[in-house]
Coordinates of C-alpha atoms and ligand atoms in Angstrom, one line a residue:
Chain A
X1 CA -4.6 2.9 7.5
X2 CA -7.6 1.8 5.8
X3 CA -9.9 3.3 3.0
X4 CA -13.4 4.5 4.0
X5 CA -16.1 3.2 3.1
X6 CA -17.4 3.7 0.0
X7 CA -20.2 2.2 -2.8
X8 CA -18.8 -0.6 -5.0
X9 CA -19.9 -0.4 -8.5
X10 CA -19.2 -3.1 -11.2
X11 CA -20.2 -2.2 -14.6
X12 CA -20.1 -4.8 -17.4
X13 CA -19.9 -2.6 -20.3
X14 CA -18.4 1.1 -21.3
X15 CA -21.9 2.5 -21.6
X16 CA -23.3 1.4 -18.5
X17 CA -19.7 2.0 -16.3
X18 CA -20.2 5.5 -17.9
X19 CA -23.7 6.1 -17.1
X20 CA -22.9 4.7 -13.6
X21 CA -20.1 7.7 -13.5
X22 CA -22.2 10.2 -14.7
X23 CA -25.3 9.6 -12.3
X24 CA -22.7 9.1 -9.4
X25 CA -21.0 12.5 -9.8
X26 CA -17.7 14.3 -8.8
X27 CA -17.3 12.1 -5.7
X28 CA -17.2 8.7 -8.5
X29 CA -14.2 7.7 -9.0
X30 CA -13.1 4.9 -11.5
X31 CA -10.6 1.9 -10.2
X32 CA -8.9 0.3 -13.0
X33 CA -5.5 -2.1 -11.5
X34 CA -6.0 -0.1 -8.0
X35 CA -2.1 0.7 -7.4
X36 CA -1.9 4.2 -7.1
X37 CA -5.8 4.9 -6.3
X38 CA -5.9 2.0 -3.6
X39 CA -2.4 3.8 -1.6
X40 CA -4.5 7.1 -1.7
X41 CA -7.4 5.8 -0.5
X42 CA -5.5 3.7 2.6
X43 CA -3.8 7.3 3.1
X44 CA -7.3 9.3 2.8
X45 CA -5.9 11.5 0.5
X46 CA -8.7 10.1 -2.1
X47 CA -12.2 9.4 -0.3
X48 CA -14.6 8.5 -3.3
X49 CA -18.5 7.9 -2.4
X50 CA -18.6 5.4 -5.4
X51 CA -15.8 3.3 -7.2
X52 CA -17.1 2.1 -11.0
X53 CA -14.7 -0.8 -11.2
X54 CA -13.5 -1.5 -15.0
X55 CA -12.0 -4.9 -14.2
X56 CA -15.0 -6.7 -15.1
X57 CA -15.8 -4.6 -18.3
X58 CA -14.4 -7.4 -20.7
X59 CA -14.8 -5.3 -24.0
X60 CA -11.5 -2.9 -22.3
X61 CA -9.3 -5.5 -21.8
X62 CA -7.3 -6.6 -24.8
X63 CA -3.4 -5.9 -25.6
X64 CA -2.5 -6.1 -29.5
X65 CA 0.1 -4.8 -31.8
X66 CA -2.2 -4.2 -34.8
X67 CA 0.0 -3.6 -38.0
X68 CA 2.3 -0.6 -36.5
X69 CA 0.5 0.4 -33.8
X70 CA 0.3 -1.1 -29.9
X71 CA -3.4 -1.3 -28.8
X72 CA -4.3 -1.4 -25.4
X73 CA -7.8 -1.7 -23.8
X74 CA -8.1 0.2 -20.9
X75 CA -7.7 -2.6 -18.6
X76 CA -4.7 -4.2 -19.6
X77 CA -2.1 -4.5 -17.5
X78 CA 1.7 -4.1 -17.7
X79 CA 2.0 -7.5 -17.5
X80 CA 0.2 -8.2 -20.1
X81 CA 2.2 -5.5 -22.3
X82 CA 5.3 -7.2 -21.6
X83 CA 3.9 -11.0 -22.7
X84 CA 3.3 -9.3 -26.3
X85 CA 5.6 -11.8 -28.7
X86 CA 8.1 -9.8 -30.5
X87 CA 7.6 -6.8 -28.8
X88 CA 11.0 -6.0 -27.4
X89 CA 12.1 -6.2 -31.5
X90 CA 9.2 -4.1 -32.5
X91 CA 9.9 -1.3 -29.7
X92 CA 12.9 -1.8 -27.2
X93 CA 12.1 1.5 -25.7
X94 CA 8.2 0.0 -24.7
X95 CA 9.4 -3.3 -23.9
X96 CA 12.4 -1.3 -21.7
X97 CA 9.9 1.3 -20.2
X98 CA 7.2 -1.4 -18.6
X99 CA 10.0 -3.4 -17.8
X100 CA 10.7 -1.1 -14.8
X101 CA 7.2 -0.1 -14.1
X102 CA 7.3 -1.4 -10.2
X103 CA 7.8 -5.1 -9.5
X104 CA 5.9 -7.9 -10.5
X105 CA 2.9 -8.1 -8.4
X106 CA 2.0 -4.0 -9.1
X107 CA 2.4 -5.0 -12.9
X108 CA 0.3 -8.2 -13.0
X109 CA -2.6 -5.6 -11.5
X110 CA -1.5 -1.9 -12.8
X111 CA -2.8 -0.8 -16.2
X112 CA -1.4 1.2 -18.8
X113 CA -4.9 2.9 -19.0
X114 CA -4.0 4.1 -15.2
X115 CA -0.8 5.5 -15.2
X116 CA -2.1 7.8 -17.9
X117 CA -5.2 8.8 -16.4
X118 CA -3.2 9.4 -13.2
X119 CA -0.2 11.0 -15.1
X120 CA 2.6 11.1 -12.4
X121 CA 5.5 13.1 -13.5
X122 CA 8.2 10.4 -13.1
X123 CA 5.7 7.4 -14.4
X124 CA 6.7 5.4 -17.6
X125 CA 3.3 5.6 -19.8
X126 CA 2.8 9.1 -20.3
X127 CA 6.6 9.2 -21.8
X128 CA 5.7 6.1 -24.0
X129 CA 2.6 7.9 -24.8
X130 CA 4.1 11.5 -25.8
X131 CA 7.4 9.6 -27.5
X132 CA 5.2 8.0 -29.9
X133 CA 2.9 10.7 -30.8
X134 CA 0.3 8.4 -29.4
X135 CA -3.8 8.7 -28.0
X136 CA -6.2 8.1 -26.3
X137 CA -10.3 7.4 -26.6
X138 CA -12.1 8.8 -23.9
X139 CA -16.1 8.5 -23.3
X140 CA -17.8 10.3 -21.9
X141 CA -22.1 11.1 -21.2
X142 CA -21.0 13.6 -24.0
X143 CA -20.1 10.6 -26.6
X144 CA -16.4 9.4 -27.7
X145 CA -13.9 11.7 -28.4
X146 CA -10.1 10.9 -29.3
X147 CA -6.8 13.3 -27.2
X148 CA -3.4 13.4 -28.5
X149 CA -1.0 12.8 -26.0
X150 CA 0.5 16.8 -26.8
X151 CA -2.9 17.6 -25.7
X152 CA -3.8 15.2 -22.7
X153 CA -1.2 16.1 -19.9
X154 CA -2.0 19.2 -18.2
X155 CA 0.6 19.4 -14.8
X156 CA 1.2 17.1 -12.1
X157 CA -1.5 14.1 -12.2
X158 CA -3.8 16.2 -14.4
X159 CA -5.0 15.7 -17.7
X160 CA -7.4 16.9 -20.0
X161 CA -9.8 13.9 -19.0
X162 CA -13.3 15.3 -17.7
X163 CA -14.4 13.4 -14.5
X164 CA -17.5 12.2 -15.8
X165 CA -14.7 10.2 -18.9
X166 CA -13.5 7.0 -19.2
X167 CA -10.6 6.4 -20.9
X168 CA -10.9 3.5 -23.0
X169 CA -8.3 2.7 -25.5
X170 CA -4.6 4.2 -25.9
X171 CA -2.4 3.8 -29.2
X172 CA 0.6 4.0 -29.7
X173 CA 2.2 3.9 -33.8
X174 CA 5.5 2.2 -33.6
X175 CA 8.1 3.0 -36.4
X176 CA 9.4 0.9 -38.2
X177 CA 12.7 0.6 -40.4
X178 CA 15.9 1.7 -40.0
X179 CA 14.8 2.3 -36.0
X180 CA 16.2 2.2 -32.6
X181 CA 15.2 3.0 -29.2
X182 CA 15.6 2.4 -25.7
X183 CA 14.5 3.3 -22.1
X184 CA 16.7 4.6 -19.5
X185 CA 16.2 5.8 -15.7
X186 CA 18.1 5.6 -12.4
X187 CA 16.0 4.6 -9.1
X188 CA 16.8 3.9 -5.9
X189 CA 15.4 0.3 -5.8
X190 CA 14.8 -1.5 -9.4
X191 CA 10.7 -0.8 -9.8
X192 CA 11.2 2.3 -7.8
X193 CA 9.8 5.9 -9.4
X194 CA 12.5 7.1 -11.0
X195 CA 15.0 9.8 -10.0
X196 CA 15.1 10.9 -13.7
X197 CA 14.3 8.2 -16.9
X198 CA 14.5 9.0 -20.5
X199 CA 13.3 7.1 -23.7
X200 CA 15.4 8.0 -27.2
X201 CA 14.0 6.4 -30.5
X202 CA 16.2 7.1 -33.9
X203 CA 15.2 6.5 -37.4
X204 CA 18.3 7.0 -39.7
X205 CA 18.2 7.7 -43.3
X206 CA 20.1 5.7 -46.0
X207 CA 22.8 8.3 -46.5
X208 CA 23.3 7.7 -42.0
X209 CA 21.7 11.3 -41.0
X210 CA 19.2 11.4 -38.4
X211 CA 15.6 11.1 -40.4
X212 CA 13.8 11.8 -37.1
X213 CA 14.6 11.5 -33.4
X214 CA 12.2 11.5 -30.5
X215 CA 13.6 12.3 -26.8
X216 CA 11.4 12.4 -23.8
X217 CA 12.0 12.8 -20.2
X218 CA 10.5 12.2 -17.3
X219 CA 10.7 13.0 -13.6
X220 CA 12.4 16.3 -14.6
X221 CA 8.9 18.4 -14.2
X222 CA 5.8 18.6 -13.6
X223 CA 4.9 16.0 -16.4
X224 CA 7.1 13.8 -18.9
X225 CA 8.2 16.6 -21.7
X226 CA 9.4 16.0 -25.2
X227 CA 12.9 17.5 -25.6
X228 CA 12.3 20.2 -29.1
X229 CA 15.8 21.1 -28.5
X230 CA 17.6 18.3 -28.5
X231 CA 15.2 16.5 -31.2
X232 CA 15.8 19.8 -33.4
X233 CA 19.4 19.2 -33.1
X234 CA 19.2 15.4 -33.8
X235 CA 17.0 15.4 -36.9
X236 CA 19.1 15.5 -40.4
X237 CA 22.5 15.4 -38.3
X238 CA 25.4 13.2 -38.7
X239 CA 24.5 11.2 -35.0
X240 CA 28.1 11.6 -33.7
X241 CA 29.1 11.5 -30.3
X242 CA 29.1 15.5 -30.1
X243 CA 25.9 16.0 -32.0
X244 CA 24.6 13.2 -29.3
X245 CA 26.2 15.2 -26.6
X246 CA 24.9 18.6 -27.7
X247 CA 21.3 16.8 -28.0
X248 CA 21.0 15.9 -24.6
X249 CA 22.9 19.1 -23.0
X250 CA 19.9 21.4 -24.7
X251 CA 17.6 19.5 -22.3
X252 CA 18.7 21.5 -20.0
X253 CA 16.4 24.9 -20.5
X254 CA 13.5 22.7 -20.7
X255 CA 13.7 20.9 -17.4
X256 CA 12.5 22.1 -14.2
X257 CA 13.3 19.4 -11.7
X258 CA 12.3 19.6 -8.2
X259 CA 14.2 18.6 -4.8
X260 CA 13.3 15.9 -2.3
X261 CA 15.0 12.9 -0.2
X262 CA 15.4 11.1 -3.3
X263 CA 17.7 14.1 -4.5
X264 CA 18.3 17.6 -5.3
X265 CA 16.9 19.2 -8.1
X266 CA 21.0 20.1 -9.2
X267 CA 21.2 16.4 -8.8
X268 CA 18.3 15.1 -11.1
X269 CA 19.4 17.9 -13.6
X270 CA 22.7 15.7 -14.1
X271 CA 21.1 12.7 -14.0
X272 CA 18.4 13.6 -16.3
X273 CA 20.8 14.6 -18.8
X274 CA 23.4 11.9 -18.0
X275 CA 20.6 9.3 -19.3
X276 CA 19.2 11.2 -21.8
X277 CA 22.5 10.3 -23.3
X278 CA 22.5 6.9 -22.8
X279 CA 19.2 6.4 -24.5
X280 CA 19.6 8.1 -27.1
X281 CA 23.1 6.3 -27.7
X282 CA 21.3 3.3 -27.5
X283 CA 18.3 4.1 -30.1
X284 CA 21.4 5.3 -32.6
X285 CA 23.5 2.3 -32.0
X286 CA 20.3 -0.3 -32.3
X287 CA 19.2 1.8 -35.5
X288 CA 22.7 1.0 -36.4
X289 CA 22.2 -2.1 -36.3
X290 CA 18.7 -2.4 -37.7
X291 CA 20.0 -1.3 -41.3
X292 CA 23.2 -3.9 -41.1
Chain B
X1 CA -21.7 -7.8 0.6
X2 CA -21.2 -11.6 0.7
X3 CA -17.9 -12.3 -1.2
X4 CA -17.4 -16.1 -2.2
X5 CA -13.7 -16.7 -3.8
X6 CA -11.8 -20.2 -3.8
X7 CA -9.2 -19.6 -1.2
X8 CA -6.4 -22.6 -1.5
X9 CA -8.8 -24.4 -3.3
X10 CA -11.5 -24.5 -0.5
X11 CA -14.4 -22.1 -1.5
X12 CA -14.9 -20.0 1.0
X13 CA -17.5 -16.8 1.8
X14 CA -17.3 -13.7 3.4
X15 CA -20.1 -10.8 4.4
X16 CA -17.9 -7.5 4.2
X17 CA -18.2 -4.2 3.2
X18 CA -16.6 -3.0 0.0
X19 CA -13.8 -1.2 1.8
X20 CA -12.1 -4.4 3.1
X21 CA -8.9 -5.5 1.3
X22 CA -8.1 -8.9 0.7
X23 CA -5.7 -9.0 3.3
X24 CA -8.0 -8.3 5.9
X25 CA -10.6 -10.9 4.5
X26 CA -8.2 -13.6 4.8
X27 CA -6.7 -12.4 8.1
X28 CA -9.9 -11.1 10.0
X29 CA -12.6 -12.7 8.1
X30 CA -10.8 -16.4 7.2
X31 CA -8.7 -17.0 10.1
X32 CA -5.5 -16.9 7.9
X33 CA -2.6 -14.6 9.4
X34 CA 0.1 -16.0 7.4
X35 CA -0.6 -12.8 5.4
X36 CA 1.3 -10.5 6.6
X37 CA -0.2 -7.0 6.5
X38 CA 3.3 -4.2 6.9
X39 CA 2.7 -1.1 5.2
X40 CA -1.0 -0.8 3.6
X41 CA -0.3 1.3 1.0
X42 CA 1.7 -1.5 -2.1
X43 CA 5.6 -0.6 -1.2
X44 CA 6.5 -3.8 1.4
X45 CA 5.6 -6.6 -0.1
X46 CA 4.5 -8.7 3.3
X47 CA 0.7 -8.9 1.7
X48 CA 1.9 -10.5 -1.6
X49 CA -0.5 -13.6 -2.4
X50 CA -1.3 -14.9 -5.7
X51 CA -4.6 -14.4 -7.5
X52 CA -5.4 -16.8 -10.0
X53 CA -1.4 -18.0 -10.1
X54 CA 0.0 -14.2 -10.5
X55 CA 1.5 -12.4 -7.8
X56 CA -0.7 -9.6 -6.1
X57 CA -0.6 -7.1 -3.4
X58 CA -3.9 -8.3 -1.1
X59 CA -3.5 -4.8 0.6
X60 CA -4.7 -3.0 -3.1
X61 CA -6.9 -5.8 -4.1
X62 CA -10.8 -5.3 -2.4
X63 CA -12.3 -8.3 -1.4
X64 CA -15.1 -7.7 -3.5
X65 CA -12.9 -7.7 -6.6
X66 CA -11.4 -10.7 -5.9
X67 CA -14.9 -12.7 -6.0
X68 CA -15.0 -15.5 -8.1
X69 CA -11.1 -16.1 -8.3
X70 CA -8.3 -18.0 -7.1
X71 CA -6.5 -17.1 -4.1
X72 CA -3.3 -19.0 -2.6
X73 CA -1.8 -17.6 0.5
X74 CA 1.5 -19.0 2.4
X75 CA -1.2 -21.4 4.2
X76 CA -1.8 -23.1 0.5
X77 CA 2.4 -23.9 0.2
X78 CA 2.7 -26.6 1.9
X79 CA 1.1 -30.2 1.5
X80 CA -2.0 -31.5 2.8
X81 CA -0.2 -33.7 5.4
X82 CA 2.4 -30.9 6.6
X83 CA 5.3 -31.4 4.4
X84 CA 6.8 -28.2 3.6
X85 CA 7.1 -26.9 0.2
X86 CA 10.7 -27.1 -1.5
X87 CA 10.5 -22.9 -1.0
X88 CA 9.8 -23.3 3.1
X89 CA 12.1 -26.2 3.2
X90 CA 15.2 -23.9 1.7
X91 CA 14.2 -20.8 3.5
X92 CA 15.0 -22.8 6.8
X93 CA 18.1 -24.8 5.4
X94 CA 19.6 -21.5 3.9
X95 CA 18.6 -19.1 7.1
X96 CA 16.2 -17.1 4.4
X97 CA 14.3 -15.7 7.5
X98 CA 14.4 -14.1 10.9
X99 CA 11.9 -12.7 12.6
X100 CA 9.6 -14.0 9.4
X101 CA 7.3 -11.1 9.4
X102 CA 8.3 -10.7 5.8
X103 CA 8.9 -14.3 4.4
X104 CA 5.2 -15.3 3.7
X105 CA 5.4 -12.5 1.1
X106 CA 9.0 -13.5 -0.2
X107 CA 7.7 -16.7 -0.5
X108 CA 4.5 -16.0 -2.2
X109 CA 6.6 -13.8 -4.7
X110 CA 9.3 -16.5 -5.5
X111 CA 6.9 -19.1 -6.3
X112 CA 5.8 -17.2 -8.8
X113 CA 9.1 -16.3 -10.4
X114 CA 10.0 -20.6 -10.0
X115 CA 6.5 -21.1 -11.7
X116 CA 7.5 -19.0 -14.5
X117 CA 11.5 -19.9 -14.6
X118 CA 12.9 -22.2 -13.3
X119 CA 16.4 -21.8 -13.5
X120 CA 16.7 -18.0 -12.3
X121 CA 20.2 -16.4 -12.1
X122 CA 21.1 -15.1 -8.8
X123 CA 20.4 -11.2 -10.2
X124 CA 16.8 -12.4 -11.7
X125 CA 15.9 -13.7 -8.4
X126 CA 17.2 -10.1 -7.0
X127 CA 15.0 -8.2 -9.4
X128 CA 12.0 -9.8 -9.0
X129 CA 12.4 -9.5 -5.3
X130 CA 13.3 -6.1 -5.4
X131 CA 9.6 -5.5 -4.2
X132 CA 9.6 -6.8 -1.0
X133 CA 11.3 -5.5 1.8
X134 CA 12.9 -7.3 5.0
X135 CA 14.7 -5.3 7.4
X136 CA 16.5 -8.4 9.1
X137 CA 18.1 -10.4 7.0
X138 CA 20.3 -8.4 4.4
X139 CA 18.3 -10.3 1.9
X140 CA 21.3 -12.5 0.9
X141 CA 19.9 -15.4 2.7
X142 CA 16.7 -15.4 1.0
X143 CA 18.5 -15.2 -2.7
X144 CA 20.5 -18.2 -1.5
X145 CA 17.0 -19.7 -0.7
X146 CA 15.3 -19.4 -3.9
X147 CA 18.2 -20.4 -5.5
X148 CA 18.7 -23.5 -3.6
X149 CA 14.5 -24.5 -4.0
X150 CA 15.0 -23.6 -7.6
X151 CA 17.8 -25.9 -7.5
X152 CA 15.7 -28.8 -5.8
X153 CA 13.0 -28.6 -7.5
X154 CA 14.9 -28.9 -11.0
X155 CA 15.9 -32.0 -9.4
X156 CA 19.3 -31.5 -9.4
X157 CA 22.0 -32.6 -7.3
Ligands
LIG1 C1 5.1 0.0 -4.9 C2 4.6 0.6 -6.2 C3 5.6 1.0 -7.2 C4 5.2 1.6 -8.4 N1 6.2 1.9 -9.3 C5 5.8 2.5 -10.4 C6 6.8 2.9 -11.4 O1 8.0 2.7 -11.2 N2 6.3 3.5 -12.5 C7 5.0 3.8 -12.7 O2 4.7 4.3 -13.8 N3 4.1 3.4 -11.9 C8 4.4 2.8 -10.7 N4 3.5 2.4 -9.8 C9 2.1 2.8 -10.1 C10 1.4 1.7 -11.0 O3 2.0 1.7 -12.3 C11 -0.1 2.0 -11.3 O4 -0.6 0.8 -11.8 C12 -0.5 3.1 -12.2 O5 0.1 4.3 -11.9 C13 -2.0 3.4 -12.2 O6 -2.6 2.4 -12.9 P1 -3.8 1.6 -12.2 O7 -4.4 0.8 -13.3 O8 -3.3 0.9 -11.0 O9 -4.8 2.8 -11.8 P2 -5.7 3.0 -10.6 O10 -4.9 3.0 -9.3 O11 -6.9 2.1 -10.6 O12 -6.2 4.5 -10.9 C14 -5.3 5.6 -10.8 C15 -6.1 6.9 -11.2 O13 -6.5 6.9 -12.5 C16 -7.9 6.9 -12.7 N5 -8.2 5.9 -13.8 C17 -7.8 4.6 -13.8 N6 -8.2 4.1 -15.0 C18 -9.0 5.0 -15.6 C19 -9.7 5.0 -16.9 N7 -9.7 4.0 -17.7 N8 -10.3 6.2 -17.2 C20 -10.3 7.3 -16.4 N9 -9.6 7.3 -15.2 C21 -9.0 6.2 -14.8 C22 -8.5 6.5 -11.3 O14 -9.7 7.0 -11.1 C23 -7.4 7.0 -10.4 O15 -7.6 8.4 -10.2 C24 3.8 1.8 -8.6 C25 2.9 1.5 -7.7 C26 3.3 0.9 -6.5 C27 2.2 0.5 -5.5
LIG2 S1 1.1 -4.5 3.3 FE1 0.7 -4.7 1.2 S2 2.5 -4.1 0.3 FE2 2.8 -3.6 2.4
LIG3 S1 13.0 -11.7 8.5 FE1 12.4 -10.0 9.6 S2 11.7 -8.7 8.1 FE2 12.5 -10.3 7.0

């Protein structure tokens, strides 16, 4: 199976990659680290007239933790997210997350950038993304404009991107203090899509409640979702093992997951909820541990 | 388009059209089949070359993209005069391979992972593996492999 042809465009800044977009129309499609667009393309499931490559736009490709908060240009890649110094300290539940994001060679060319533009229900980035109350810059013939991730993912691989936008910058505030977090999923294969995956992240207070909690889920629906239940039940608690187990069993009305050969959607309910509760035991025991 | 990249560090120039993958260019255009091509589509692993040192899949990579950089394929292993690379040499001592349709991207992939670390433990080497598939050998050979080049090349006994 191979792509059709198509018109190769390579842009050296934002403005003129956008402009590029704009005069190229709906049938312009961006390539940033290829790895989901290129599989569609070799299935025909995506035939774009024109790709505006972003790999040789230098101004989008940095990777920084800038005080509290994890920049990324729109070009960099996993791999480069995971070669941040310190990071894993900073934010197990990142460093966890892009950690199982495929296997080497789709991370040294995969962008964090991508994975939320494409926003695949079971994929690692939009969870980061909606954990962390992060954003995006997106720019567009319109000008820049700035979407929260509450307000970006729409339903399976749809956001509120415009087609003639380019993301160009996501970030994501990392907590800091008395914090723990941590990234769970079961997959068939290590680097596979997840069955079900959940990230936790605790803050606790000095007197040991919960001073906020952050649960999100992903491969359970037709995007990653926050948990408000079990976050409502986790904030100014006691985190005990039966406030952690109540937590994660309110996922349950707010999870829709589907069936396929990978498993039945009985079957990624249990597993959904089964890691739910090891991350979040993780985040409490690593906040734990912060404070000593 | 004419397409000149540094292929196993002989420069090297193509004319193709924007649609070509890497792993065609070097198959069709460059004479070099060592790169396997399996599934097209990122999920085997047989296409795995390294672009500028890091591990890629050629099948998701256009040619055109690729201009300019470094490319090593299974062909750029061993030495100029023949002898194999410590990988090649321990993926025939060890039995890593088969029918070999897979073990140009195993090896490829390992010599990445021995660039980076040299001393793997046996589960590294099976993680970073994890994204290339063989259906022959159970895959225990080739962890025995990279261990035992790893092994070599640390120049122990
Ligand atoms: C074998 C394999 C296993 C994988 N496993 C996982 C996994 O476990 N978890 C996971 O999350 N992902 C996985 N992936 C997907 C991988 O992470 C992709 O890199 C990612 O989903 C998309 O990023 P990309 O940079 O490759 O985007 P591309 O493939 O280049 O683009 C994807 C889509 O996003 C659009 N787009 C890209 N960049 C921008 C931008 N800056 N602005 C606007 N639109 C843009 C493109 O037009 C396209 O529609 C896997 C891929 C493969 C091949
Ligand atoms: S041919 Fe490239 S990964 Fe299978
Ligand atoms: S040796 Fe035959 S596929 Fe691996």
């Amino acid at each position: 199976m191979k792509p059709a042809a198509f018109e190769y465009l390579a842009p050296r800044s934002v403005e003129e990659a956008v402009a590029l977009l704009a005069e190229r129309g709906e049938d312009a499609k961006v390539i940033a680290g290829g790895q989901s667009l290129v599989p569609m393309m070799a299935f025909r499931l995506a035939t774009p007239a024109a790709l505006v490559d972003l790999n040789g736009v230098s101004e989008l490709d940095h990777a920084r933790v800038d005080r509290d908060t994890l920049v990324l240009g729109a070009t960099a890649r996993h791999r480069s997210v995971q070669e941040l110094a310190g990071l894993r300290e900073r934010c197990a539940m990142v460093a966890e997350a892009v950690g199982l994001i495929g296997h080497p060679p789709i991370r040294n060319r995969g962008t964090a950038g991508g994975s939320i533009a494409h926003a695949d229900p079971a994929a690692e980035w939009p969870a980061l993304l909606l954990a962390l109350d992060g954003e995006v810059d997106a720019m567009g013939p319109g000008g820049r404009r700035t979407i929260a991730a509450a307000d970006l993912f729409r339903t399976y691989f749809t956001t509120a991107l415009a087609p003639d936008e380019i993301l160009t910058e996501v970030r994501l505030p990392l907590p800091a203090g008395a914090v723990g977090s941590a990234f769970v999923e079961v997959a068939q294969r290590h680097g596979d899509f997840a069955v079900a995956g959940a990230g936790a992240l605790m803050i606790v207070a000095d007197d040991g409640s919960v001073a906020d909690a952050r649960l999100v889920l992903i491969g359970v629906r037709d995007t990653a979702v926050r948990s408000v239940a079990a976050e409502t039940i986790l904030r100014g608690a006691s985190p005990t093992d039966p406030v952690l187990d109540d937590a994660t069993n309110a996922i349950r009305s707010e999870i829709d997951p589907v069936s396929d050969v990978h498993g039945s959607s009985a079957y990624r309910r249990r597993v959904a909820i089964a890691v739910a509760r090891r991350a979040v035991t993780l985040a409490r025991d690593r906040a734990h541990a912060a404070v000593a | 388009m004419d397409v000149t990249l540094s292929v196993n560090g002989v420069s090297r120039t193509a004319s193709v059209e924007p649609r070509i993958t890497l792993a065609d260019v070097l198959r069709d255009e460059l004479g070099l089949t060592g790169t396997h091509v399996g599934c097209e589509h990122g999920v085997c692993g047989a296409c795995t070359v390294l672009l500028d040192g890091r591990s890629v899949r050629s099948c998701l990579l256009f040619a055109v993209q690729a201009a300019g950089q470094e490319v090593t394929t299974v062909e750029g292993l061993a030495a100029a005069d023949g002898t194999l690379h410590p990988l090649q040499k321990a993926f025939h001592d060890a039995h890593g391979l088969q029918c070999g349709f897979c073990t140009p991207g195993f090896l490829m992939a390992a010599r990445e992972l021995l660039d980076e670390n040299p001393s793997p433990t046996e589960s590294e080497v099976r993680t970073w593996l994890s994204g290339n598939l063989c259906r022959c050998t159970g895959y225990q050979n080739i962890v025995d492999a990279v261990l035992l080049a790893a092994e070599r090349m640390r120049g122990a006994p």
